[in-house]
Coordinates of C-alpha atoms in Angstrom, one line a residue:
X425 CA -145.2 71.7 92.3
X426 CA -148.6 70.6 93.7
X427 CA -148.9 67.5 95.9
X428 CA -151.5 65.5 97.8
X429 CA -149.5 65.6 101.1
X430 CA -151.2 62.4 102.2
X431 CA -154.7 63.8 102.0
X432 CA -156.1 60.3 101.6
X433 CA -154.1 59.0 104.5
X434 CA -155.4 60.9 107.5
X435 CA -155.5 57.9 109.8
X436 CA -154.5 59.3 113.2
X437 CA -157.7 57.7 114.6
X438 CA -156.5 54.3 113.4
X439 CA -152.8 54.9 113.5
X440 CA -152.2 57.3 116.5
X441 CA -148.5 56.3 116.5
X442 CA -148.2 58.3 113.3
X443 CA -148.9 61.6 115.1
X444 CA -148.7 64.4 114.1
X445 CA -149.3 63.2 110.6
X446 CA -147.7 64.1 107.3
X447 CA -146.5 67.7 107.4
X448 CA -145.7 69.6 104.2
X449 CA -142.1 70.7 103.4
X450 CA -143.2 74.0 101.9
X451 CA -145.8 76.8 102.1
X452 CA -149.0 75.9 100.3
X453 CA -152.7 76.4 99.7
X454 CA -155.0 73.5 100.6
X455 CA -157.6 73.6 97.8
X456 CA -159.9 70.9 96.5
X457 CA -157.9 68.1 97.9
X458 CA -154.6 69.4 96.6
X459 CA -151.8 71.2 98.4
X460 CA -150.7 73.9 95.9
X461 CA -147.3 75.4 96.3
X462 CA -147.4 78.9 97.8
X463 CA -144.4 81.3 97.4
X464 CA -144.5 84.5 99.6
X465 CA -142.8 87.5 98.0
X466 CA -140.0 89.3 99.7
X467 CA -141.2 92.5 101.3
X468 CA -144.9 91.9 100.5
X469 CA -147.9 90.9 102.5
X470 CA -149.3 87.4 102.1
X471 CA -152.1 88.5 99.8
X472 CA -149.3 89.0 97.1
X473 CA -147.9 85.5 97.6
X474 CA -147.8 83.5 94.4
X475 CA -149.8 80.3 94.1
X476 CA -149.6 77.5 91.5
X477 CA -153.3 77.7 91.2
X478 CA -154.5 77.2 87.7
X479 CA -153.1 74.8 85.1
X480 CA -153.0 77.3 82.2
X481 CA -150.9 79.8 84.2
X482 CA -147.9 79.2 86.4
X483 CA -148.6 81.7 89.2
X484 CA -151.6 83.6 90.6
X485 CA -151.7 85.6 93.8
X486 CA -153.2 84.3 97.0
X487 CA -155.6 87.1 96.9
X488 CA -156.9 85.9 93.5
X489 CA -157.0 82.3 94.5
X490 CA -159.1 83.0 97.5
X491 CA -161.4 85.3 95.5
X492 CA -161.7 82.6 92.8
X493 CA -162.6 80.1 95.4
X494 CA -165.3 82.3 96.9
X495 CA -163.8 82.2 100.4
X496 CA -162.6 84.8 102.9
X497 CA -159.8 87.2 101.9
X498 CA -156.4 87.1 103.5
X499 CA -157.0 90.2 105.6
X500 CA -160.2 88.5 107.1
X501 CA -158.3 85.4 108.2
X502 CA -156.6 84.7 111.5
X503 CA -152.8 84.1 111.8
X504 CA -152.4 80.9 113.8
X505 CA -149.1 79.1 114.6
X506 CA -150.0 75.5 114.0
X507 CA -148.7 73.0 116.5
X508 CA -148.9 69.2 116.3
X509 CA -151.4 67.7 113.9
X510 CA -153.0 71.1 113.2
X511 CA -150.0 71.6 110.9
X512 CA -151.1 68.7 108.8
X513 CA -153.3 69.7 105.8
X514 CA -154.9 66.3 105.8
X515 CA -155.9 66.5 109.5
X516 CA -157.3 70.1 109.0
X517 CA -159.2 69.0 105.9
X518 CA -160.8 66.1 107.8
X519 CA -161.8 68.4 110.8
X520 CA -163.4 71.0 108.6
X521 CA -165.1 68.5 106.3
X522 CA -166.6 66.7 109.2
X523 CA -168.1 70.0 110.4
X524 CA -169.3 71.1 106.9
X525 CA -166.8 74.0 107.0
X526 CA -164.9 75.2 103.9
X527 CA -161.6 73.4 103.5
X528 CA -159.6 76.0 101.6
X529 CA -156.7 76.9 103.8
X530 CA -153.3 78.6 103.3
X531 CA -150.3 77.4 105.2
X532 CA -147.0 79.4 105.4
X533 CA -143.6 78.1 106.6
X534 CA -142.1 80.3 109.4
X535 CA -139.7 80.4 112.2
X536 CA -140.6 81.6 115.7
X537 CA -138.1 82.7 118.3
X538 CA -139.0 82.2 122.0
X539 CA -141.1 79.1 121.5
X540 CA -140.4 75.4 121.2
X541 CA -142.7 72.4 121.0
X542 CA -143.2 69.8 123.7
X543 CA -145.9 67.4 124.8
X544 CA -149.2 68.2 126.5
X545 CA -149.8 66.6 130.0
X546 CA -152.8 64.6 128.8
X547 CA -153.7 61.7 126.5
X548 CA -155.7 62.6 123.4
X549 CA -158.9 60.7 122.4
X550 CA -157.0 58.7 119.7
X551 CA -154.5 57.6 122.3
X552 CA -151.4 59.7 121.4
X553 CA -149.6 62.2 123.6
X554 CA -150.3 65.5 121.8
X555 CA -148.1 68.5 121.3
X556 CA -148.3 71.9 123.0
X557 CA -146.2 75.1 122.7
X558 CA -143.7 76.0 125.4
X559 CA -142.4 79.5 126.1
X560 CA -138.6 79.4 126.1
X561 CA -136.7 82.6 125.4
X562 CA -133.9 82.1 122.9
X563 CA -135.3 79.0 121.3
X564 CA -135.9 79.1 117.6
X565 CA -138.4 76.6 116.0
X566 CA -139.6 75.9 112.5
X567 CA -143.3 76.0 112.3
X568 CA -146.3 76.2 109.9
X569 CA -148.7 79.1 110.2
X570 CA -152.3 78.6 109.1
X571 CA -154.6 81.4 107.9
X572 CA -158.1 80.4 109.2
X573 CA -161.3 82.2 108.4
X574 CA -164.0 82.9 111.1
X575 CA -165.9 79.6 110.6
X576 CA -162.6 77.6 110.5
X577 CA -161.3 79.0 113.7
X578 CA -164.6 78.4 115.5
X579 CA -164.5 74.8 114.2
X580 CA -161.0 74.4 115.5
X581 CA -162.1 75.7 118.9
X582 CA -164.8 73.1 119.0
X583 CA -162.4 70.3 118.0
X584 CA -159.7 71.2 120.5
X585 CA -161.4 70.8 123.9
X586 CA -158.1 70.4 125.6
X587 CA -156.6 73.6 124.3
X588 CA -157.3 77.4 124.6
X589 CA -156.6 79.9 121.9
X590 CA -154.2 82.6 123.1
X591 CA -153.0 85.9 121.7
X592 CA -149.2 86.2 121.5
X593 CA -147.4 89.5 120.8
X594 CA -144.0 89.9 119.1
X595 CA -142.3 91.1 122.3
X596 CA -142.9 87.6 123.7
X597 CA -142.3 85.5 120.6
X598 CA -141.0 86.8 117.3
X599 CA -142.6 85.2 114.3
X600 CA -140.9 85.5 110.9
X601 CA -142.8 84.2 107.9
X602 CA -141.3 82.7 104.7
X603 CA -140.7 85.9 102.7
X604 CA -139.3 87.9 105.6
X605 CA -142.6 89.3 107.0
X606 CA -142.6 89.7 110.8
X607 CA -146.1 90.0 112.2
X608 CA -146.6 92.0 115.4
X609 CA -148.8 89.2 116.9
X610 CA -150.3 85.8 116.2
X611 CA -152.7 83.2 117.8
X612 CA -151.7 80.0 119.4
X613 CA -153.5 77.0 120.9
X614 CA -152.2 76.2 124.3
X615 CA -152.9 73.0 126.4
X616 CA -155.2 73.4 129.3
X617 CA -153.2 70.7 131.2
X618 CA -149.7 72.1 131.0
X619 CA -146.6 70.5 129.4
X620 CA -145.1 67.2 130.2
X621 CA -141.9 67.7 132.3
X622 CA -140.0 65.5 134.8
X623 CA -140.3 66.9 138.3
X624 CA -138.1 70.0 138.8
X625 CA -136.9 69.7 135.2
X626 CA -137.6 71.5 131.9
X627 CA -140.5 70.4 129.8
X628 CA -139.7 67.5 127.4
X629 CA -139.1 68.3 123.7
X630 CA -141.5 66.8 121.1
X631 CA -140.7 63.2 120.4
X632 CA -142.0 60.3 118.4
X633 CA -144.8 58.5 120.2
X634 CA -142.6 55.4 120.8
X635 CA -140.0 57.6 122.5
X636 CA -142.4 59.6 124.7
X637 CA -144.2 56.5 125.9
X638 CA -140.9 54.9 126.8
X639 CA -139.9 58.1 128.6
X640 CA -143.1 58.1 130.6
X641 CA -142.8 54.4 131.5
X642 CA -139.3 55.0 132.8
X643 CA -139.8 58.2 134.7
X644 CA -143.5 58.4 135.7
X645 CA -144.3 55.5 138.0
X646 CA -148.0 56.3 138.2
X647 CA -148.3 56.2 134.4
X648 CA -146.3 53.0 134.3
X649 CA -148.6 51.3 136.7
X650 CA -151.6 52.5 134.7
X651 CA -150.4 51.1 131.3
X652 CA -148.7 48.0 132.7
X653 CA -145.5 46.4 131.6
X654 CA -146.5 45.7 128.0
X655 CA -143.7 47.0 125.9
X656 CA -145.9 47.4 122.8
X657 CA -146.6 51.1 122.8
X658 CA -149.1 50.7 119.9
X659 CA -151.2 48.3 122.0
X660 CA -151.0 50.7 125.0
X661 CA -152.3 53.6 122.7
X662 CA -155.1 51.5 121.4
X663 CA -156.2 50.6 125.0
X664 CA -156.1 54.3 126.0
X665 CA -158.1 55.3 123.0
X666 CA -160.8 52.8 123.9
X667 CA -161.1 53.8 127.6
X668 CA -161.9 57.5 128.5
X669 CA -161.5 56.7 132.2
X670 CA -157.9 55.5 131.6
X671 CA -157.1 58.7 129.7
X672 CA -158.5 60.8 132.5
X673 CA -156.6 58.8 135.1
X674 CA -153.4 59.3 133.1
X675 CA -153.9 63.0 133.0
X676 CA -154.5 63.1 136.8
X677 CA -151.4 60.9 137.3
X678 CA -149.2 63.3 135.5
X679 CA -150.4 66.2 137.7
X680 CA -150.1 64.2 140.9
X681 CA -146.6 63.0 140.1
X682 CA -145.4 66.5 139.3
X683 CA -145.1 65.8 135.6
X684 CA -147.4 68.6 134.5
X685 CA -145.5 71.9 134.2
X686 CA -146.8 75.3 133.0
X687 CA -145.9 76.0 129.4
X688 CA -145.6 79.7 129.9
X689 CA -148.6 80.9 127.8
X690 CA -151.4 80.2 130.3
X691 CA -151.9 83.8 131.5
X692 CA -152.0 85.4 128.1
X693 CA -155.2 87.1 126.7
X694 CA -157.5 84.7 125.0
X695 CA -157.3 85.0 121.2
X696 CA -159.8 87.6 119.7
X697 CA -160.3 89.9 116.7
X698 CA -156.7 91.3 117.2
X699 CA -155.5 88.1 115.6
X700 CA -157.0 88.9 112.3
X701 CA -154.3 89.3 109.7
X702 CA -155.6 92.5 108.3
X703 CA -155.2 94.1 111.8
X704 CA -151.8 92.7 112.4
X705 CA -148.9 95.1 111.7
X706 CA -145.8 93.7 110.2
X707 CA -142.1 94.6 109.8
X708 CA -139.4 93.4 107.5
X709 CA -136.5 94.8 109.5
X710 CA -135.7 96.2 112.9
X711 CA -135.8 99.8 111.6
X712 CA -138.6 101.2 109.5
X713 CA -141.4 99.1 107.8
X714 CA -140.1 97.5 104.6
X715 CA -136.6 98.9 105.5
X716 CA -137.7 102.3 104.3
X717 CA -136.7 105.3 106.3
X718 CA -138.2 108.8 106.2
X719 CA -141.8 109.6 105.5
X720 CA -143.1 106.2 104.7
X721 CA -146.5 105.5 106.4
X722 CA -148.2 102.2 107.1
X723 CA -151.3 101.8 105.0
X724 CA -154.7 101.1 106.7
X725 CA -158.2 101.1 105.3
X726 CA -160.4 104.2 105.6
X727 CA -163.6 104.3 107.6
X728 CA -166.7 103.2 105.8
X729 CA -168.6 106.4 106.9
X730 CA -165.9 108.8 105.6
X731 CA -167.3 111.8 103.8
X732 CA -165.4 111.7 100.5
X733 CA -167.1 114.6 98.6
X734 CA -166.7 112.7 95.3
X735 CA -162.9 112.2 95.6
X736 CA -160.7 109.3 96.6
X737 CA -159.3 110.1 100.1
X738 CA -156.6 109.4 102.6
X739 CA -156.9 110.1 106.4
X740 CA -154.0 111.4 108.5
X741 CA -153.5 112.2 112.1
X742 CA -153.4 116.0 112.5
X743 CA -149.7 115.8 113.5
X744 CA -148.8 113.9 110.3
X745 CA -150.9 116.3 108.4
X746 CA -149.0 119.3 109.7
X747 CA -145.6 117.6 109.1
X748 CA -146.5 117.5 105.4
X749 CA -147.4 121.2 105.2
X750 CA -151.2 120.7 105.6
X751 CA -151.9 119.9 101.9
X752 CA -155.4 119.6 100.6
X753 CA -154.3 116.8 98.2
X754 CA -151.4 114.3 98.1
X755 CA -150.1 111.9 95.6
X756 CA -150.0 108.3 97.0
X757 CA -147.2 106.0 95.9
X758 CA -146.4 102.5 96.9
X759 CA -143.2 101.6 98.6
X760 CA -143.6 97.9 98.6
X761 CA -144.9 97.2 95.1
X762 CA -144.2 98.5 91.6
X763 CA -143.5 102.3 91.7
X764 CA -146.3 103.6 89.6
X765 CA -146.8 107.4 89.3
X766 CA -148.5 108.9 92.4
X767 CA -152.3 108.7 92.5
X768 CA -154.0 111.9 93.6
X769 CA -156.2 111.8 96.8
X770 CA -157.9 114.4 98.9
X771 CA -156.6 114.6 102.5
X772 CA -158.9 114.3 105.6
X773 CA -157.7 114.2 109.2
X774 CA -158.8 112.3 112.3
X775 CA -157.5 112.4 115.9
X776 CA -158.1 108.6 116.1
X777 CA -155.7 107.8 113.2
X778 CA -152.6 106.2 114.7
X779 CA -149.3 108.1 114.2
X780 CA -147.1 106.6 111.5
X781 CA -150.1 105.4 109.5
X782 CA -152.4 106.6 106.8
X783 CA -155.8 105.4 106.0
X784 CA -156.1 104.9 102.2
X785 CA -159.3 104.3 100.2
X786 CA -159.6 100.8 98.7
X787 CA -159.8 102.2 95.2
X788 CA -156.4 103.9 95.7
X789 CA -155.0 100.7 97.2
X790 CA -156.2 98.7 94.2
X791 CA -154.9 101.4 91.8
X792 CA -151.4 101.0 93.2
X793 CA -151.4 97.3 94.2
X794 CA -150.9 98.2 97.9
X795 CA -151.9 95.7 100.6
X796 CA -153.2 96.8 104.0
X797 CA -150.2 97.1 106.5
X798 CA -147.8 97.8 103.6
X799 CA -146.1 101.2 103.3
X800 CA -146.8 104.2 101.1
X801 CA -145.3 107.6 100.5
X802 CA -147.3 110.8 100.4
X803 CA -146.3 113.7 98.2
X804 CA -148.1 117.1 98.6
X805 CA -149.7 118.1 95.2
X806 CA -151.9 120.9 93.8
X807 CA -155.0 120.2 91.8
X808 CA -157.0 122.6 89.7
X809 CA -160.1 123.6 91.6
X810 CA -163.1 125.8 90.6
X811 CA -165.0 126.7 93.9
X812 CA -167.5 128.9 92.1
X813 CA -168.5 126.1 89.7
X814 CA -168.7 123.7 92.6
X815 CA -171.1 126.1 94.4
X816 CA -173.2 127.0 91.4
X817 CA -173.3 123.8 89.5
X818 CA -172.2 120.6 91.3
X819 CA -169.2 119.2 93.1
X820 CA -167.1 117.1 90.7
X821 CA -167.2 113.3 91.2
X822 CA -163.9 111.6 90.3
X823 CA -163.4 108.1 89.2
X824 CA -160.0 106.2 89.2
X825 CA -159.2 104.6 85.8
X826 CA -156.5 102.3 84.7
X827 CA -154.7 103.5 81.5
X828 CA -154.2 101.2 78.6
X829 CA -152.4 102.0 75.4
X830 CA -154.8 103.1 72.7
X831 CA -156.2 100.5 70.2
X832 CA -155.2 101.1 66.6
X833 CA -158.7 102.6 65.9
X834 CA -158.0 105.6 68.1
X835 CA -154.2 106.0 67.9
X836 CA -153.1 109.6 67.3
X837 CA -156.6 110.9 68.1
X838 CA -157.4 113.0 71.2
X839 CA -160.1 110.7 72.4
X840 CA -160.4 108.1 75.1
X841 CA -162.2 104.8 75.1
X842 CA -164.0 104.0 78.4
X843 CA -166.1 101.1 79.5
X844 CA -169.9 101.7 79.6
X845 CA -169.8 101.3 83.4
X846 CA -167.1 103.9 83.6
X847 CA -169.1 106.3 81.6
X848 CA -172.1 105.7 83.8
X849 CA -170.2 106.3 87.0
X850 CA -168.9 109.6 85.7
X851 CA -172.5 110.6 84.7
X852 CA -171.7 111.1 81.0
X853 CA -172.7 109.5 77.7
X854 CA -170.5 108.3 74.9
X855 CA -169.2 111.3 73.0
X856 CA -169.2 113.6 76.0
X857 CA -166.1 115.6 77.2
X858 CA -164.3 114.5 80.3
X859 CA -161.5 116.1 82.4
X860 CA -158.5 113.7 83.1
X861 CA -155.9 114.4 85.8
X862 CA -152.6 112.5 85.7
X863 CA -149.2 112.7 87.4
X864 CA -147.9 115.9 89.1
X865 CA -145.2 117.9 87.3
X866 CA -142.0 119.1 88.9
X867 CA -143.8 121.9 90.7
X868 CA -146.3 119.5 92.2
X869 CA -149.2 120.7 89.9
X870 CA -151.3 117.8 88.7
X871 CA -151.4 117.7 84.9
X872 CA -154.8 117.9 83.4
X873 CA -156.3 117.5 79.9
X874 CA -159.8 117.4 78.3
X875 CA -161.0 115.0 75.7
X876 CA -164.0 113.2 74.3
X877 CA -164.8 109.9 75.9
X878 CA -166.5 107.1 73.8
X879 CA -167.8 103.7 74.9
X880 CA -165.1 101.1 74.2
X881 CA -166.5 98.4 71.9
X882 CA -166.6 94.9 73.3
X883 CA -164.2 93.6 70.6
X884 CA -161.5 96.0 71.7
X885 CA -161.8 95.3 75.5
X886 CA -162.1 91.5 74.8
X887 CA -159.0 91.5 72.6
X888 CA -156.9 93.5 75.1
X889 CA -158.1 91.2 77.9
X890 CA -156.9 88.2 75.9
X891 CA -153.5 89.8 75.2
X892 CA -152.9 91.1 78.7
X893 CA -150.8 89.1 81.2
X894 CA -147.5 89.1 83.0
X895 CA -145.5 91.7 85.0
X896 CA -144.7 95.2 84.1
X897 CA -142.0 94.2 81.5
X898 CA -144.7 92.6 79.4
X899 CA -146.1 94.5 76.4
X900 CA -149.6 94.5 77.9
X901 CA -149.2 93.6 81.6
X902 CA -152.2 92.8 83.7
X903 CA -153.1 94.3 87.0
X904 CA -153.7 90.8 88.3
X905 CA -150.2 89.5 87.6
X906 CA -148.2 92.7 88.1
X907 CA -150.1 94.3 91.0
X908 CA -152.1 91.4 92.5
X909 CA -155.3 93.3 91.8
X910 CA -158.5 91.6 90.5
X911 CA -161.0 92.7 89.4
X912 CA -159.2 95.8 88.0
X913 CA -160.4 99.4 87.8
X914 CA -162.3 100.5 84.6
X915 CA -159.9 100.8 81.7
X916 CA -159.3 104.0 79.8
X917 CA -157.6 103.6 76.4
X918 CA -155.3 106.6 75.6
X919 CA -152.8 107.3 72.8
X920 CA -149.2 108.1 73.5
X921 CA -149.6 111.8 73.0
X922 CA -152.3 112.0 75.7
X923 CA -150.3 109.8 78.0
X924 CA -147.3 112.1 77.6
X925 CA -149.5 115.2 78.3
X926 CA -150.6 113.5 81.5
X927 CA -147.1 112.7 82.5
X928 CA -147.5 108.9 82.4
X929 CA -145.9 108.1 79.0
X930 CA -144.0 104.8 79.3
X931 CA -145.5 104.0 82.7
X932 CA -147.6 100.8 82.3
X933 CA -150.7 100.2 84.4
X934 CA -150.7 103.9 85.5
X935 CA -153.9 105.3 86.9
X936 CA -155.6 108.7 86.3
X937 CA -158.7 110.2 87.8
X938 CA -161.4 111.6 85.6
X939 CA -164.6 113.6 86.0
X940 CA -167.3 114.9 83.7
X941 CA -166.6 118.3 82.1
X942 CA -169.2 120.6 83.7
X943 CA -168.6 123.2 81.0
X944 CA -169.6 120.6 78.3
X945 CA -172.6 119.4 80.2
X946 CA -173.8 122.9 81.0
X947 CA -173.5 123.9 77.3
X948 CA -175.4 120.8 76.3
X949 CA -178.2 121.4 78.8
X950 CA -178.7 125.0 77.7
X951 CA -178.6 124.0 74.1
X952 CA -181.4 121.5 74.7
X953 CA -183.5 124.0 76.6
X954 CA -182.8 127.0 74.3
X955 CA -185.5 126.2 71.8
X956 CA -188.1 125.7 74.5
X957 CA -187.0 129.0 76.1
X958 CA -187.3 130.8 72.8
X959 CA -190.7 129.4 72.1
X960 CA -191.9 130.2 75.6
X961 CA -190.7 133.8 75.3
X962 CA -192.4 134.3 71.9
X963 CA -195.6 133.0 73.5
X964 CA -195.3 135.4 76.4
X965 CA -194.5 138.4 74.1
X966 CA -197.6 137.7 72.1
X967 CA -199.9 138.1 75.0
X968 CA -198.1 140.7 77.1
X969 CA -197.9 144.2 75.7
X970 CA -195.8 145.8 78.5
X971 CA -192.1 145.9 77.7
X972 CA -191.3 145.9 81.5
X973 CA -193.4 142.8 82.0
X974 CA -191.8 141.1 79.1
X975 CA -188.4 141.7 80.6
X976 CA -189.5 140.5 84.0
X977 CA -191.0 137.4 82.5
X978 CA -187.9 136.8 80.5
X979 CA -185.8 137.0 83.7
X980 CA -188.2 134.6 85.4
X981 CA -187.8 132.2 82.5
X982 CA -184.0 132.5 82.6
X983 CA -183.9 131.9 86.4
X984 CA -186.2 128.9 86.0
X985 CA -184.2 127.5 83.2
X986 CA -180.9 128.0 85.2
X987 CA -182.5 126.3 88.2
X988 CA -183.6 123.3 86.1
X989 CA -180.2 123.0 84.5
X990 CA -178.4 123.2 87.9
X991 CA -180.8 120.5 89.3
X992 CA -180.2 118.2 86.4
X993 CA -176.5 118.6 86.5
X994 CA -176.4 117.9 90.2
X995 CA -178.6 114.8 89.9
X996 CA -176.4 113.4 87.1
X997 CA -172.9 114.5 88.1
X998 CA -172.8 114.9 91.9
X999 CA -172.6 111.8 94.1
X1000 CA -173.1 112.2 97.9
X1001 CA -170.6 110.0 99.7

């Protein structure tokens, strides 16, 4: 469960012999002075990891916990292999608190191949011999990985004057997180002074402070002369902590005596934006991502400036686009999470999109519960289009909606209940007709139906929100628990007959996309203007005697009315994106 992990006992300044401090035995989230157990899920990115976050629920996702804490999301954090005291939640909490930096911080257990931990060839300010990573092919080491936001990593840079942050790729050291995820790169703090190693020997392995001081006394004559013959290593550490000149002399003595050896990471690129978790690709096997062969593509975010034309979009490289038959639309389905029915999306292309990847709009990712760098399948589909109506009236604007089983008040009625914000986004009012598109049929044609949409009363949405919770096997699962999505898409309440017509009967938490019915809106606009048009024509006929002029004026009135109707429809229904 949760634990304090010695958060009230960060005494390395007073007790340097306790270095590196108390380290946790499991993955966790440091939050409000408590280290809350974190459980990464097999085959899923870290945002989907479970956290014992709130007392009234057993598990929440890490995505939700960070959102609830009003701190940076997982994808905007840096993946750092923590060495030495930086793997201690208590030490990190003290460092951040002293600099007025947020202390919420995830830690993940991991194993790294090609790296082991030794000692840095310097004496730290508190008097201990600190740790540093050492490149050693074939070695396998248990480590903790921290996920730091931008302010936290800048704070760590400032508090680690003897270290430099480096960027390490998987071809040098392979990192495997608890849960099986294998990131393509990570960041690492490397000593500026090298690693402690006897002359012409391999660097020493990390030892207890008592053991490393005894080793240095025996093997490094210059250090032995500096600290004297006092066998009390704690007293020696206290003297070194009190005297900066002695610490500097010790560092110079290590180098002069040949006890400072390169750790192997010195020439690597300095850590930069590439270390952000959202930009780090991952694998779960040596073959395809998530052990899925075939047409699975790695999911990336779409560009903010993408022209969407009122639809949710994906972006493919032209080669990937041609491989799939150059479809105008595809159904997007998650490989990693629950297999919900495919969500429809318009296809765009870009030469800059990496091969083997697809950029997916955030709305689509949230609809399916897909994390960035997870995998999706694309299925070519056909959607009903009306190019003439698009040209003459307005391009349709689609909104993705989460389907909920109908409340008793609307069971066995061909109507849908939609939140007021959902109605506003579609540009319709309560009681207007909408067009809903669901899952594709066997031929790839997306099923479509029309129905009246009414504003869902607060008591219905509040009641369903109270009842919702749990995974897909629950009667009313929640997107937060089952998909790791919070806040969710707008809800659309549909009865079983409507869900069956859309091809999503029995599929909980399915998504559909909806738009305003332009036919309904056009009819309503003309109906509202018809009386004014009739009155205007009667007035014109009363003062104009020529039949030809009456017909011409009637045509002008009709054209003017059509222009006004078209303008009003475009203003209400068409969204430029």
